[in-house]
């Protein structure tokens, strides 16, 4: 993945005590064969968060101490760390930044969007919310509302500590605070399915020379029949269970899709649809490439690329969500089919091109600001 396409950089944000490190540890434990680079942005001189995850990521981790990452106004320090992690020798598949509890996610997003490193791209911002302390956190940190407004996905953590009525109230408030359609994923003990954020590689793939983390996972797999990390038995028991809360819908079409109808489908996608991934064939004159599509929450990005030699011109999509109607999603996608793409005018692609990275950089367009699709993005 990282040999041809820019590495996605996902920001984990949330106030102190919300459970960011727990979520990160769970992602690491359930990563399969995926190589995750981690940037821990601890506030203060003692990097507690860094120490808690360092044993799982080995030399794929860098840590920033003594202040918030967003205080590096020109972003040069962040760029240096991302350049290190995105070096081909590390074979990193995805980079996760665990932001300080006092960091401003808007600034972090801005720095990632402005990065001139073509090896990385912004992959969305995930805001972690403590269900048990939701009201107290908003009272203590009024900027909570501003942070939620730029989130692409919200994880309502510690749902086991509130009753159903309280959870429903919080979810209703989150729906009002977030941009329209932002999905809210419930979790306890930070357990979310990594597939909501990135593709997991199977351990059966050839990995080349084993790193220390590979050896740890291999040894753990011999003892437990799994390959999901070292010392994570409790989370492992729940990793499969977490996945059962989500439905996966697959769509394949030999017929090209209408770019306008497909963008309209994306603009109207339900809040429970957490992730969309795959490739789209539009076939519009001048735009016959294969368009990779990646959506996390309301974050959306297209990446055009060449078709492989002898590769069939197909649209292949996987949609992951909860509480969604798979049959209805398929009907909506089937309505996007275009029988005569060669007759479409080039301007029909404008909606798609808004979400394509600028040539020569790893960043996206202005519309990829974490505020979702549609008119809110200009």
XYZ file of C-alpha atoms in Angstrom:
378
model
C 0.000 0.000 0.000
C 2.658 2.512 0.994
C 4.876 1.692 -2.020
C 2.497 3.468 -4.417
C -0.050 5.456 -2.433
C 0.557 8.115 0.246
C 0.332 6.813 3.813
C -2.863 7.955 5.595
C -2.288 9.925 8.794
C -5.145 9.548 11.291
C -5.455 11.960 14.233
C -6.793 10.624 17.551
C -8.012 13.584 19.598
C -9.923 13.997 22.837
C -9.522 15.581 26.247
C -7.504 14.140 29.098
C -8.983 10.916 30.393
C -11.245 10.291 27.407
C -9.397 7.070 26.579
C -7.219 7.975 23.572
C -4.331 5.754 24.663
C -6.711 2.861 25.340
C -8.172 3.223 21.844
C -4.669 3.389 20.366
C -3.565 0.284 22.258
C -6.625 -1.581 21.010
C -5.884 -0.550 17.423
C -2.337 -1.790 17.843
C -3.483 -5.076 19.372
C -5.906 -5.732 16.525
C -3.737 -4.530 13.665
C -3.026 -7.976 12.199
C -0.074 -7.612 9.824
C -0.557 -3.863 9.405
C 2.450 -1.694 10.263
C 1.274 1.301 12.279
C 3.570 4.249 12.856
C 2.696 6.164 16.006
C 3.338 9.768 16.979
C 2.485 10.344 20.643
C 2.067 14.007 21.485
C 2.191 14.090 25.286
C 1.630 17.320 27.169
C 4.367 17.735 29.740
C 7.864 16.365 30.183
C 6.930 12.839 31.351
C 5.712 10.858 28.369
C 3.355 8.461 30.133
C 1.390 7.725 26.977
C 4.580 7.041 25.071
C 5.762 4.549 27.663
C 2.426 2.744 27.632
C 2.534 1.991 23.912
C 6.267 1.831 23.181
C 6.435 -1.910 23.771
C 3.984 -2.560 20.956
C 5.388 -0.501 18.107
C 9.158 -0.761 18.542
C 11.154 1.661 16.416
C 8.074 2.637 14.403
C 7.214 5.112 17.139
C 8.319 8.683 17.727
C 7.284 10.818 20.654
C 6.935 14.529 21.266
C 7.309 15.700 24.859
C 7.248 19.060 26.589
C 4.231 20.581 24.897
C 1.478 20.300 22.323
C 2.254 19.316 18.785
C 0.044 22.120 17.534
C 2.429 24.647 19.110
C 4.855 24.004 16.234
C 3.290 26.756 14.154
C 5.146 26.049 10.908
C 4.644 22.323 11.231
C 8.336 21.630 10.579
C 8.705 19.374 13.623
C 5.697 17.291 12.641
C 6.945 17.099 9.070
C 10.283 15.762 10.307
C 8.612 12.954 12.248
C 6.281 12.090 9.390
C 9.222 12.011 7.007
C 10.984 9.561 9.310
C 7.979 7.265 9.607
C 7.112 7.407 5.906
C 10.585 6.291 4.826
C 10.189 3.161 2.637
C 12.506 1.161 4.890
C 9.831 1.115 7.635
C 7.066 -0.184 5.294
C 4.477 1.710 7.344
C 0.858 1.267 6.222
C -0.830 3.906 8.388
C 0.328 6.589 10.845
C -1.663 7.450 13.968
C -1.072 10.689 15.875
C -2.299 10.560 19.452
C -2.829 14.238 20.149
C -2.304 15.769 23.554
C -5.495 16.212 25.539
C -4.883 19.942 25.315
C -4.075 20.050 21.610
C -6.127 21.976 19.069
C -7.175 19.447 16.420
C -7.937 22.223 13.924
C -4.272 23.222 13.951
C -3.133 19.633 13.612
C -5.434 19.134 10.626
C -4.166 22.378 9.095
C -0.538 21.239 9.422
C -1.290 17.872 7.857
C -3.212 19.457 5.004
C -0.353 21.908 4.401
C 2.360 19.236 4.501
C 4.431 19.061 1.337
C 5.477 15.472 1.998
C 4.047 13.474 -0.945
C 4.459 10.223 1.006
C 1.646 11.033 3.467
C -1.922 12.282 3.341
C -4.474 13.350 5.923
C -6.666 10.357 6.805
C -9.289 11.899 9.079
C -9.716 13.058 12.676
C -11.286 10.821 15.318
C -12.543 12.527 18.484
C -12.713 10.361 21.608
C -15.462 11.344 24.071
C -15.845 10.090 27.652
C -19.526 9.216 28.061
C -19.318 9.199 31.860
C -17.750 12.683 31.981
C -19.383 14.278 28.955
C -21.141 17.164 30.733
C -18.215 17.794 33.089
C -15.762 17.867 30.176
C -17.851 20.405 28.266
C -18.096 22.575 31.362
C -14.332 22.362 31.963
C -13.386 22.688 28.301
C -15.872 24.818 26.324
C -13.684 24.236 23.251
C -15.082 20.685 23.194
C -17.843 21.905 20.889
C -15.293 23.330 18.467
C -13.341 20.068 18.430
C -16.450 18.019 17.737
C -17.357 20.318 14.865
C -14.229 19.284 12.902
C -14.327 15.552 13.714
C -14.772 13.004 10.941
C -15.706 10.224 13.366
C -16.661 10.344 17.052
C -15.981 7.465 19.441
C -18.265 7.615 22.461
C -16.064 5.734 24.905
C -16.916 4.243 28.321
C -20.518 3.541 27.322
C -20.500 0.755 29.914
C -20.499 3.468 32.604
C -23.790 5.112 31.579
C -27.317 3.754 31.339
C -29.118 3.545 27.972
C -31.169 6.699 28.554
C -28.061 8.751 29.370
C -26.240 7.365 26.363
C -29.173 8.280 24.097
C -29.163 11.837 25.500
C -25.426 12.227 24.866
C -25.720 10.846 21.348
C -28.508 13.329 20.643
C -26.312 16.203 21.857
C -23.374 14.957 19.812
C -25.561 14.895 16.700
C -26.318 18.577 17.279
C -22.680 19.514 17.969
C -21.089 17.636 15.078
C -21.345 18.388 11.387
C -24.386 16.786 9.737
C -24.015 13.056 9.275
C -20.928 12.577 11.439
C -21.075 8.977 12.730
C -20.832 8.222 16.441
C -19.386 4.828 17.380
C -20.091 3.505 20.861
C -17.260 1.735 22.688
C -16.295 0.442 26.094
C -12.659 0.219 27.158
C -11.689 1.835 23.853
C -12.592 -1.202 21.766
C -13.312 -0.183 18.192
C -12.718 -2.236 15.101
C -9.488 -1.135 13.340
C -11.256 -1.726 10.012
C -13.226 1.465 10.674
C -9.995 3.431 10.176
C -7.652 1.374 8.019
C -7.210 -1.890 6.139
C -5.637 -4.690 8.116
C -3.022 -6.784 6.362
C -3.130 -10.512 7.077
C -0.112 -12.043 8.794
C 0.102 -14.574 5.956
C 1.548 -11.896 3.653
C 5.289 -11.981 3.067
C 6.749 -9.423 5.417
C 10.461 -9.678 4.644
C 12.868 -9.458 7.564
C 10.982 -9.675 10.856
C 11.107 -6.736 13.228
C 10.898 -7.020 16.996
C 7.146 -6.417 16.905
C 6.729 -9.189 14.312
C 8.550 -11.630 16.568
C 6.429 -10.669 19.570
C 3.222 -11.213 17.657
C 4.437 -14.469 16.130
C 5.340 -15.795 19.586
C 2.011 -14.697 20.993
C 0.186 -16.357 18.115
C 1.840 -19.684 18.870
C 0.477 -19.582 22.388
C -3.048 -18.436 21.640
C -3.805 -19.194 18.030
C -3.992 -15.478 17.173
C -1.585 -12.909 15.802
C -2.855 -9.682 17.293
C -0.144 -8.459 19.595
C 1.632 -9.199 22.832
C -0.071 -9.232 26.208
C -3.495 -8.277 24.843
C -5.494 -11.406 25.619
C -8.412 -9.571 27.185
C -8.816 -7.249 24.214
C -8.357 -10.152 21.850
C -11.422 -11.841 23.252
C -13.426 -8.751 22.429
C -11.808 -7.902 19.103
C -13.997 -10.316 17.185
C -17.037 -9.306 19.196
C -16.560 -5.659 18.280
C -16.699 -6.558 14.617
C -20.089 -8.203 15.017
C -21.591 -4.780 15.740
C -20.866 -3.672 12.167
C -22.281 -4.750 8.839
C -20.239 -4.940 5.647
C -21.892 -4.374 2.277
C -20.022 -5.115 -0.959
C -20.833 -3.616 -4.335
C -19.343 -4.516 -7.720
C -20.286 -3.063 -11.080
C -18.913 -3.777 -14.532
C -20.764 -0.683 -15.695
C -19.205 2.720 -15.040
C -20.706 4.997 -12.393
C -22.002 8.500 -12.939
C -19.693 10.848 -11.011
C -22.531 13.233 -10.215
C -24.874 10.542 -8.938
C -22.081 8.892 -6.952
C -21.116 12.170 -5.254
C -24.804 12.726 -4.481
C -24.886 9.253 -2.901
C -21.845 10.140 -0.777
C -23.382 13.455 0.286
C -26.515 11.629 1.460
C -24.847 8.619 3.086
C -26.345 7.732 6.476
C -24.555 8.547 9.728
C -24.220 4.863 10.549
C -22.027 4.313 7.485
C -18.601 4.622 9.102
C -16.262 3.727 6.261
C -16.198 3.331 2.482
C -13.218 1.930 0.599
C -12.511 0.578 -2.858
C -12.130 1.661 -6.467
C -14.488 3.422 -8.860
C -14.615 3.396 -12.657
C -16.168 6.557 -14.074
C -14.977 6.270 -17.681
C -15.573 9.946 -18.425
C -13.417 11.153 -21.354
C -10.127 12.413 -19.950
C -10.784 10.645 -16.624
C -10.595 6.968 -17.482
C -8.264 6.158 -14.552
C -9.130 3.935 -11.611
C -10.268 6.193 -8.749
C -9.484 4.872 -5.279
C -12.067 6.109 -2.788
C -11.524 6.354 0.971
C -14.058 7.710 3.458
C -13.925 7.703 7.257
C -17.041 9.268 8.705
C -17.591 12.391 6.628
C -13.961 12.612 5.488
C -13.680 11.785 1.804
C -10.773 11.408 -0.582
C -10.278 10.151 -4.153
C -6.922 9.114 -5.596
C -6.699 8.466 -9.355
C -4.220 5.894 -10.611
C -3.562 3.644 -13.591
C -5.320 0.366 -14.146
C -3.130 -2.692 -13.932
C -2.179 -4.492 -17.110
C -5.132 -6.650 -18.064
C -7.162 -5.402 -15.066
C -10.904 -5.319 -15.664
C -12.531 -1.864 -15.492
C -14.722 -2.452 -12.464
C -16.156 -0.532 -9.549
C -15.528 -2.467 -6.327
C -16.640 -0.973 -3.018
C -16.869 -2.125 0.586
C -19.163 -0.179 2.925
C -18.841 -0.706 6.694
C -21.428 0.578 9.127
C -23.915 -0.126 11.885
C -27.679 0.090 11.653
C -27.502 0.562 7.895
C -29.773 -1.062 5.338
C -27.454 -3.008 3.041
C -30.150 -3.647 0.447
C -30.991 0.052 0.282
C -27.314 0.987 -0.058
C -26.999 -1.437 -2.964
C -30.100 0.008 -4.619
C -28.691 3.523 -4.270
C -25.368 2.450 -5.759
C -27.037 0.608 -8.606
C -28.856 3.844 -9.417
C -25.417 5.441 -9.897
C -24.634 3.238 -12.914
C -23.958 5.132 -16.148
C -24.677 3.259 -19.409
C -22.914 5.818 -21.653
C -19.945 7.313 -19.724
C -18.174 8.226 -22.981
C -20.944 10.757 -23.642
C -20.510 12.522 -20.290
C -19.019 16.008 -20.287
C -15.697 16.564 -18.455
C -17.328 18.986 -15.995
C -19.366 16.094 -14.604
C -16.148 15.107 -12.773
C -15.821 18.391 -10.888
C -17.513 17.032 -7.767
C -15.043 14.121 -7.632
C -12.008 16.287 -8.369
C -12.763 18.437 -5.309
C -11.576 15.471 -3.244
C -8.434 14.606 -5.196
C -5.045 15.509 -3.728
C -3.203 18.390 -5.369
C -0.562 17.270 -7.816
C 2.903 17.084 -6.329
C 1.842 17.093 -2.658
C 0.490 14.633 -0.181
C -2.346 16.894 0.828
C -5.888 17.153 -0.408
C -7.995 20.022 -1.569
C -9.376 22.709 0.693
C -12.550 20.633 0.946
C -10.731 17.900 2.872
C -10.812 19.895 6.075
C -12.620 17.389 8.211
C -15.971 19.073 7.870
C -17.543 16.455 5.625
C -18.890 16.454 2.118
C -21.389 18.753 0.473
C -21.989 22.477 0.699
C -20.277 22.822 4.067
C -16.992 22.392 2.296
C -17.510 24.988 -0.371
